[in-house]
Amino acid sequence: MHATKRALLIACGLAAAAALPLAASAQSNAWPTKPIRLLVGFPGGSTPDIAARTIAEPLAKALGQPVVVDNKPGASGNIAADMVAKATDDHTLGIVINGNLTSSKMLYPRLPYDPAKDFTYLSLIATAPLVLVAQNSLPSGTAFFDAARKGGDKWNYGSVGVGSVGHLGMELLKSRVAGFNAEHVPYQGNPQVVTAMLGDQVQMALIPPGVAMPQVRAGKLKAIGLTGGRSALVPELPPLAEAGVRDFNLEVWVALLGPADLSKTAQARISREVEVIMKQPEVRRKLFEQGWQAVGTSPDGMRLRVKEEAAIMTRIISTRGIKIQ
C-alpha cells in the first residue's frame, strides 16, 4: 500500500476512535428529552413531599429539564407507586417510603405491583430515626418500660395507620420488651397522633424527629429514646438501647425509583446526577432542617436495604397477625 494512503487510513482510524467517547457522551446526554414527572404518594407538605421538592430543583438543573413534583396521595403511597411501576414514557420517577417496598406486599393481598420486580431502584435519598415519645407525666428510661408493663393493654400508642412504620415499629418494640402490651390506635397523620398524646388518648408513639422534637423541646411531651444509635439530627437524645432495648435499628426513609423498564441511559444519568446532588451542602442542609439525614446510595445499596428491612417487616406482620381491615 502506498505510504501516503496508509498514513491517511491510520489518521482516519485514529480520528474515528477519538470520536467514540464523544459520541457515547452525546448519547448519554440525549436523555431526558422532556420534563421529568416525579410522583409522590403523599400530600404537599408531607415529609416525602418535602424530600422530593428538595432534590427536584437541583436535579432539574443537572438534567436540563424541569422536574415536576406530582402529588398523588392515597393508600399509604401505594397509588403513586403503582403509577410509577406502570409508567412507559421513560420520564416518570417516584419518591416512596419504607412501607411501599418493605411491607405493602404482606399487608395488601391485591397490591397491584411487585416491589421486587416492578421497579428500577435508583437511590436511598434520606433517612431518619424514630423517636419514642410519651406523655410528659410518664417516667424516663427503664422506668418508662416498667410503667408500660404495669399499664398492660390499658395503655395505647398512636400511629398514622395500620402497616405504617410507626405501627410496625411499635409492634417490633413490643416483641423486644417482655410484658409490653400497649394497644394500637390509628390516626390520619402524625399531627393527630401528637394531639391524641396531649389529650390523654394515647400514652406514646414512634414518630420522626421533625414532628416529635418541637413538642419535646417545648416541654409538652417526653422523649424516651431513639431507634438505632445516636443521631446528629437529635444529638441530645439517647438511643433506646440505653433504656434496655437492644437491636432496635428501625428508621423511616424516602427513596427514588423508576419503572422496571426505565432505559439504561436514564438509569445511568440519574444515578450519576443524584450521587452529586446528595453531596451538595445546600441539599444536605435543607433536608437536615426538615428532620432528614441526607444519604444517597447506589441502586445495589438501596436494594440491599429494602431486602433486609422487608425480612424484618414480614416477620413482624406474620408473627403479630397484622392485617389491613
GROMACS .gro file of C-alpha atoms in nm:
model
  325
    1MET     CA    1   0.000   0.000   0.000
    2HIS     CA    2   0.127   0.347  -0.084
    3ALA     CA    3   0.275   0.518   0.226
    4THR     CA    4   0.060   0.827   0.182
    5LYS     CA    5  -0.258   0.622   0.156
    6ARG     CA    6  -0.159   0.410   0.457
    7ALA     CA    7  -0.096   0.723   0.665
    8LEU     CA    8  -0.433   0.863   0.560
    9LEU     CA    9  -0.614   0.545   0.669
   10ILE     CA   10  -0.435   0.542   1.003
   11ALA     CA   11  -0.524   0.905   1.062
   12CYS     CA   12  -0.888   0.839   0.981
   13GLY     CA   13  -0.892   0.542   1.216
   14LEU     CA   14  -0.745   0.746   1.499
   15ALA     CA   15  -0.997   1.022   1.442
   16ALA     CA   16  -1.286   0.777   1.449
   17ALA     CA   17  -1.158   0.619   1.770
   18ALA     CA   18  -1.122   0.959   1.931
   19ALA     CA   19  -1.478   1.043   1.835
   20LEU     CA   20  -1.625   0.735   2.007
   21PRO     CA   21  -1.618   0.875   2.364
   22LEU     CA   22  -1.774   1.195   2.234
   23ALA     CA   23  -2.047   1.000   2.060
   24ALA     CA   24  -2.112   0.793   2.370
   25SER     CA   25  -2.122   1.106   2.581
   26ALA     CA   26  -2.366   1.273   2.345
   27GLN     CA   27  -2.587   0.966   2.353
   28SER     CA   28  -2.585   0.953   2.733
   29ASN     CA   29  -2.682   1.321   2.745
   30ALA     CA   30  -2.968   1.269   2.498
   31TRP     CA   31  -3.189   1.179   2.794
   32PRO     CA   32  -3.407   1.345   2.913
   33THR     CA   33  -3.587   1.482   2.612
   34LYS     CA   34  -3.880   1.629   2.806
   35PRO     CA   35  -3.977   1.725   3.166
   36ILE     CA   36  -3.943   1.462   3.437
   37ARG     CA   37  -4.253   1.373   3.635
   38LEU     CA   38  -4.172   1.294   3.999
   39LEU     CA   39  -4.467   1.119   4.163
   40VAL     CA   40  -4.517   1.144   4.540
   41GLY     CA   41  -4.784   0.933   4.708
   42PHE     CA   42  -4.847   1.183   4.986
   43PRO     CA   43  -4.992   1.534   5.007
   44GLY     CA   44  -4.799   1.857   4.974
   45GLY     CA   45  -4.615   1.948   5.293
   46SER     CA   46  -4.571   1.585   5.400
   47THR     CA   47  -4.219   1.465   5.476
   48PRO     CA   48  -4.187   1.264   5.149
   49ASP     CA   49  -4.311   1.568   4.956
   50ILE     CA   50  -4.053   1.793   5.125
   51ALA     CA   51  -3.775   1.550   5.037
   52ALA     CA   52  -3.897   1.531   4.677
   53ARG     CA   53  -3.906   1.908   4.635
   54THR     CA   54  -3.563   1.944   4.793
   55ILE     CA   55  -3.399   1.730   4.523
   56ALA     CA   56  -3.627   1.837   4.235
   57GLU     CA   57  -3.465   2.175   4.178
   58PRO     CA   58  -3.101   2.063   4.166
   59LEU     CA   59  -3.199   1.757   3.963
   60ALA     CA   60  -3.376   1.978   3.708
   61LYS     CA   61  -3.067   2.199   3.684
   62ALA     CA   62  -2.841   1.896   3.633
   63LEU     CA   63  -3.065   1.732   3.373
   64GLY     CA   64  -3.153   2.047   3.183
   65GLN     CA   65  -3.526   1.971   3.203
   66PRO     CA   66  -3.796   2.067   3.456
   67VAL     CA   67  -3.866   1.813   3.732
   68VAL     CA   68  -4.235   1.842   3.817
   69VAL     CA   69  -4.343   1.707   4.155
   70ASP     CA   70  -4.686   1.548   4.116
   71ASN     CA   71  -4.867   1.456   4.439
   72LYS     CA   72  -5.093   1.151   4.412
   73PRO     CA   73  -5.183   1.069   4.773
   74GLY     CA   74  -5.374   0.761   4.878
   75ALA     CA   75  -5.336   0.405   5.008
   76SER     CA   76  -5.026   0.495   5.210
   77GLY     CA   77  -4.838   0.590   4.894
   78ASN     CA   78  -4.924   0.275   4.702
   79ILE     CA   79  -5.133   0.456   4.439
   80ALA     CA   80  -4.837   0.667   4.328
   81ALA     CA   81  -4.601   0.369   4.350
   82ASP     CA   82  -4.828   0.172   4.116
   83MET     CA   83  -4.836   0.463   3.872
   84VAL     CA   84  -4.456   0.461   3.864
   85ALA     CA   85  -4.449   0.085   3.809
   86LYS     CA   86  -4.683   0.118   3.509
   87ALA     CA   87  -4.519   0.426   3.353
   88THR     CA   88  -4.390   0.372   2.998
   89ASP     CA   89  -4.267   0.719   2.894
   90ASP     CA   90  -3.909   0.680   3.032
   91HIS     CA   91  -3.955   1.015   3.210
   92THR     CA   92  -4.158   0.916   3.520
   93LEU     CA   93  -3.990   0.861   3.856
   94GLY     CA   94  -4.123   0.830   4.208
   95ILE     CA   95  -4.043   0.907   4.571
   96VAL     CA   96  -4.153   0.625   4.803
   97ILE     CA   97  -4.131   0.544   5.173
   98ASN     CA   98  -4.031   0.225   5.355
   99GLY     CA   99  -4.370   0.061   5.353
  100ASN     CA  100  -4.422   0.080   4.977
  101LEU     CA  101  -4.129  -0.155   4.927
  102THR     CA  102  -4.091  -0.346   5.254
  103SER     CA  103  -4.436  -0.423   5.395
  104SER     CA  104  -4.715  -0.341   5.147
  105LYS     CA  105  -4.693  -0.678   4.972
  106MET     CA  106  -4.766  -0.856   5.302
  107LEU     CA  107  -5.039  -0.615   5.408
  108TYR     CA  108  -5.226  -0.579   5.078
  109PRO     CA  109  -5.309  -0.919   4.919
  110ARG     CA  110  -5.420  -0.740   4.599
  111LEU     CA  111  -5.129  -0.497   4.577
  112PRO     CA  112  -5.115  -0.411   4.204
  113TYR     CA  113  -4.735  -0.403   4.186
  114ASP     CA  114  -4.449  -0.626   4.295
  115PRO     CA  115  -4.191  -0.426   4.494
  116ALA     CA  116  -3.911  -0.664   4.394
  117LYS     CA  117  -3.984  -0.685   4.020
  118ASP     CA  118  -4.171  -0.377   3.901
  119PHE     CA  119  -3.919  -0.103   3.980
  120THR     CA  120  -3.573   0.020   3.897
  121TYR     CA  121  -3.414   0.109   4.229
  122LEU     CA  122  -3.213   0.430   4.197
  123SER     CA  123  -3.111   0.568   4.536
  124LEU     CA  124  -3.199   0.595   4.901
  125ILE     CA  125  -3.241   0.970   4.944
  126ALA     CA  126  -3.271   1.035   5.316
  127THR     CA  127  -3.328   0.859   5.646
  128ALA     CA  128  -3.432   0.950   5.999
  129PRO     CA  129  -3.454   0.756   6.322
  130LEU     CA  130  -3.783   0.739   6.506
  131VAL     CA  131  -3.835   0.894   6.846
  132LEU     CA  132  -4.031   0.707   7.110
  133VAL     CA  133  -4.227   0.991   7.267
  134ALA     CA  134  -4.462   0.971   7.562
  135GLN     CA  135  -4.683   1.186   7.776
  136ASN     CA  136  -4.481   1.429   7.980
  137SER     CA  137  -4.608   1.290   8.311
  138LEU     CA  138  -4.455   0.946   8.247
  139PRO     CA  139  -4.109   0.838   8.372
  140SER     CA  140  -3.796   0.815   8.158
  141GLY     CA  141  -3.553   0.537   8.071
  142THR     CA  142  -3.609   0.187   8.201
  143ALA     CA  143  -3.871   0.320   8.443
  144PHE     CA  144  -4.090   0.403   8.143
  145PHE     CA  145  -4.100   0.040   8.032
  146ASP     CA  146  -4.166  -0.074   8.389
  147ALA     CA  147  -4.469   0.157   8.392
  148ALA     CA  148  -4.576   0.037   8.046
  149ARG     CA  149  -4.569  -0.325   8.161
  150LYS     CA  150  -4.791  -0.237   8.455
  151GLY     CA  151  -5.025  -0.047   8.223
  152GLY     CA  152  -5.077  -0.361   8.013
  153ASP     CA  153  -5.338  -0.334   7.738
  154LYS     CA  154  -5.492  -0.030   7.910
  155TRP     CA  155  -5.211   0.174   7.762
  156ASN     CA  156  -5.239   0.284   7.398
  157TYR     CA  157  -4.999   0.401   7.132
  158GLY     CA  158  -5.078   0.604   6.823
  159SER     CA  159  -4.960   0.578   6.463
  160VAL     CA  160  -5.052   0.713   6.121
  161GLY     CA  161  -5.227   0.389   6.032
  162VAL     CA  162  -5.216   0.012   6.015
  163GLY     CA  163  -4.895  -0.102   5.847
  164SER     CA  164  -4.718   0.232   5.886
  165VAL     CA  165  -4.359   0.243   6.010
  166GLY     CA  166  -4.483   0.382   6.341
  167HIS     CA  167  -4.728   0.093   6.379
  168LEU     CA  168  -4.492  -0.187   6.276
  169GLY     CA  169  -4.212  -0.028   6.473
  170MET     CA  170  -4.418  -0.033   6.792
  171GLU     CA  171  -4.511  -0.395   6.733
  172LEU     CA  172  -4.143  -0.471   6.685
  173LEU     CA  173  -4.074  -0.288   7.012
  174LYS     CA  174  -4.340  -0.494   7.187
  175SER     CA  175  -4.169  -0.810   7.067
  176ARG     CA  176  -3.840  -0.688   7.216
  177VAL     CA  177  -3.979  -0.579   7.556
  178ALA     CA  178  -4.134  -0.863   7.757
  179GLY     CA  179  -4.472  -0.778   7.908
  180PHE     CA  180  -4.520  -0.465   7.695
  181ASN     CA  181  -4.876  -0.491   7.558
  182ALA     CA  182  -4.997  -0.142   7.465
  183GLU     CA  183  -5.285  -0.133   7.213
  184HIS     CA  184  -5.271   0.036   6.874
  185VAL     CA  185  -5.488   0.337   6.787
  186PRO     CA  186  -5.454   0.458   6.423
  187TYR     CA  187  -5.486   0.823   6.318
  188GLN     CA  188  -5.480   1.011   5.988
  189GLY     CA  189  -5.142   1.174   6.045
  190ASN     CA  190  -4.868   1.246   6.295
  191PRO     CA  191  -5.017   1.582   6.399
  192GLN     CA  192  -5.329   1.393   6.510
  193VAL     CA  193  -5.110   1.142   6.697
  194VAL     CA  194  -4.943   1.427   6.886
  195THR     CA  195  -5.282   1.582   6.966
  196ALA     CA  196  -5.400   1.245   7.099
  197MET     CA  197  -5.100   1.224   7.332
  198LEU     CA  198  -5.154   1.577   7.456
  199GLY     CA  199  -5.522   1.495   7.506
  200ASP     CA  200  -5.451   1.180   7.712
  201GLN     CA  201  -5.596   0.945   7.449
  202VAL     CA  202  -5.270   0.757   7.390
  203GLN     CA  203  -4.963   0.730   7.606
  204MET     CA  204  -4.691   0.704   7.342
  205ALA     CA  205  -4.590   0.686   6.975
  206LEU     CA  206  -4.293   0.633   6.745
  207ILE     CA  207  -4.269   0.943   6.527
  208PRO     CA  208  -4.000   1.122   6.321
  209PRO     CA  209  -3.777   1.380   6.496
  210GLY     CA  210  -3.914   1.665   6.285
  211VAL     CA  211  -4.258   1.603   6.436
  212ALA     CA  212  -4.151   1.500   6.784
  213MET     CA  213  -3.887   1.749   6.886
  214PRO     CA  214  -4.086   2.076   6.878
  215GLN     CA  215  -4.321   1.922   7.136
  216VAL     CA  216  -4.035   1.772   7.337
  217ARG     CA  217  -3.836   2.096   7.342
  218ALA     CA  218  -4.149   2.285   7.445
  219GLY     CA  219  -4.184   2.053   7.743
  220LYS     CA  220  -4.519   1.914   7.626
  221LEU     CA  221  -4.401   1.559   7.552
  222LYS     CA  222  -4.117   1.342   7.676
  223ALA     CA  223  -3.862   1.168   7.454
  224ILE     CA  224  -3.782   0.819   7.583
  225GLY     CA  225  -3.519   0.746   7.319
  226LEU     CA  226  -3.423   0.689   6.957
  227THR     CA  227  -3.442   0.383   6.738
  228GLY     CA  228  -3.089   0.294   6.633
  229GLY     CA  229  -2.786   0.476   6.770
  230ARG     CA  230  -2.727   0.842   6.838
  231SER     CA  231  -2.816   1.080   6.558
  232ALA     CA  232  -2.685   1.420   6.452
  233LEU     CA  233  -3.048   1.517   6.391
  234VAL     CA  234  -3.120   1.499   6.765
  235PRO     CA  235  -2.784   1.473   6.942
  236GLU     CA  236  -2.943   1.534   7.281
  237LEU     CA  237  -3.145   1.212   7.272
  238PRO     CA  238  -3.014   0.873   7.388
  239PRO     CA  239  -3.076   0.554   7.190
  240LEU     CA  240  -3.337   0.318   7.328
  241ALA     CA  241  -3.052   0.075   7.394
  242GLU     CA  242  -2.974   0.286   7.700
  243ALA     CA  243  -3.321   0.201   7.833
  244GLY     CA  244  -3.255  -0.169   7.777
  245VAL     CA  245  -3.400  -0.215   7.426
  246ARG     CA  246  -3.132  -0.381   7.212
  247ASP     CA  247  -3.105  -0.421   6.834
  248PHE     CA  248  -3.383  -0.178   6.753
  249ASN     CA  249  -3.249  -0.003   6.443
  250LEU     CA  250  -3.564   0.083   6.251
  251GLU     CA  251  -3.563   0.409   6.054
  252VAL     CA  252  -3.805   0.594   5.833
  253TRP     CA  253  -3.671   0.670   5.486
  254VAL     CA  254  -3.752   0.801   5.140
  255ALA     CA  255  -3.612   0.663   4.817
  256LEU     CA  256  -3.604   0.740   4.445
  257LEU     CA  257  -3.709   0.480   4.189
  258GLY     CA  258  -3.842   0.434   3.839
  259PRO     CA  259  -4.035   0.167   3.648
  260ALA     CA  260  -3.864  -0.166   3.580
  261ASP     CA  261  -3.815  -0.084   3.210
  262LEU     CA  262  -3.650   0.255   3.269
  263SER     CA  263  -3.387   0.285   2.998
  264LYS     CA  264  -3.024   0.213   3.083
  265THR     CA  265  -2.937   0.562   2.961
  266ALA     CA  266  -3.182   0.717   3.207
  267GLN     CA  267  -3.066   0.495   3.492
  268ALA     CA  268  -2.701   0.586   3.440
  269ARG     CA  269  -2.772   0.958   3.409
  270ILE     CA  270  -2.996   0.974   3.718
  271SER     CA  271  -2.759   0.770   3.931
  272ARG     CA  272  -2.468   0.993   3.833
  273GLU     CA  273  -2.653   1.318   3.898
  274VAL     CA  274  -2.819   1.208   4.222
  275GLU     CA  275  -2.484   1.096   4.364
  276VAL     CA  276  -2.353   1.450   4.310
  277ILE     CA  277  -2.670   1.620   4.434
  278MET     CA  278  -2.678   1.430   4.762
  279LYS     CA  279  -2.332   1.565   4.845
  280GLN     CA  280  -2.426   1.928   4.791
  281PRO     CA  281  -2.413   2.122   5.120
  282GLU     CA  282  -2.731   2.315   5.041
  283VAL     CA  283  -2.932   1.999   4.973
  284ARG     CA  284  -2.799   1.835   5.288
  285ARG     CA  285  -2.879   2.147   5.491
  286LYS     CA  286  -3.237   2.168   5.364
  287LEU     CA  287  -3.303   1.802   5.436
  288PHE     CA  288  -3.143   1.831   5.779
  289GLU     CA  289  -3.363   2.127   5.868
  290GLN     CA  290  -3.668   1.918   5.778
  291GLY     CA  291  -3.557   1.630   6.000
  292TRP     CA  292  -3.380   1.417   5.739
  293GLN     CA  293  -3.025   1.286   5.719
  294ALA     CA  294  -2.915   1.301   5.352
  295VAL     CA  295  -2.787   0.965   5.229
  296GLY     CA  296  -2.758   0.884   4.861
  297THR     CA  297  -2.678   0.523   4.774
  298SER     CA  298  -2.609   0.308   4.473
  299PRO     CA  299  -2.901   0.109   4.330
  300ASP     CA  300  -2.747  -0.205   4.481
  301GLY     CA  301  -2.718  -0.035   4.819
  302MET     CA  302  -3.084   0.059   4.809
  303ARG     CA  303  -3.186  -0.292   4.705
  304LEU     CA  304  -2.991  -0.446   4.994
  305ARG     CA  305  -3.154  -0.208   5.241
  306VAL     CA  306  -3.501  -0.296   5.112
  307LYS     CA  307  -3.430  -0.669   5.125
  308GLU     CA  308  -3.302  -0.661   5.483
  309GLU     CA  309  -3.586  -0.445   5.613
  310ALA     CA  310  -3.854  -0.639   5.424
  311ALA     CA  311  -3.742  -0.954   5.604
  312ILE     CA  312  -3.790  -0.781   5.941
  313MET     CA  313  -4.129  -0.637   5.848
  314THR     CA  314  -4.252  -0.968   5.706
  315ARG     CA  315  -4.164  -1.141   6.029
  316ILE     CA  316  -4.342  -0.879   6.242
  317ILE     CA  317  -4.656  -0.876   6.025
  318SER     CA  318  -4.672  -1.254   6.030
  319THR     CA  319  -4.599  -1.316   6.399
  320ARG     CA  320  -4.822  -1.031   6.521
  321GLY     CA  321  -5.107  -1.118   6.282
  322ILE     CA  322  -5.130  -0.766   6.140
  323LYS     CA  323  -5.390  -0.712   5.867
  324ILE     CA  324  -5.538  -0.417   5.681
  325GLN     CA  325  -5.906  -0.414   5.775
   0.00000   0.00000   0.00000
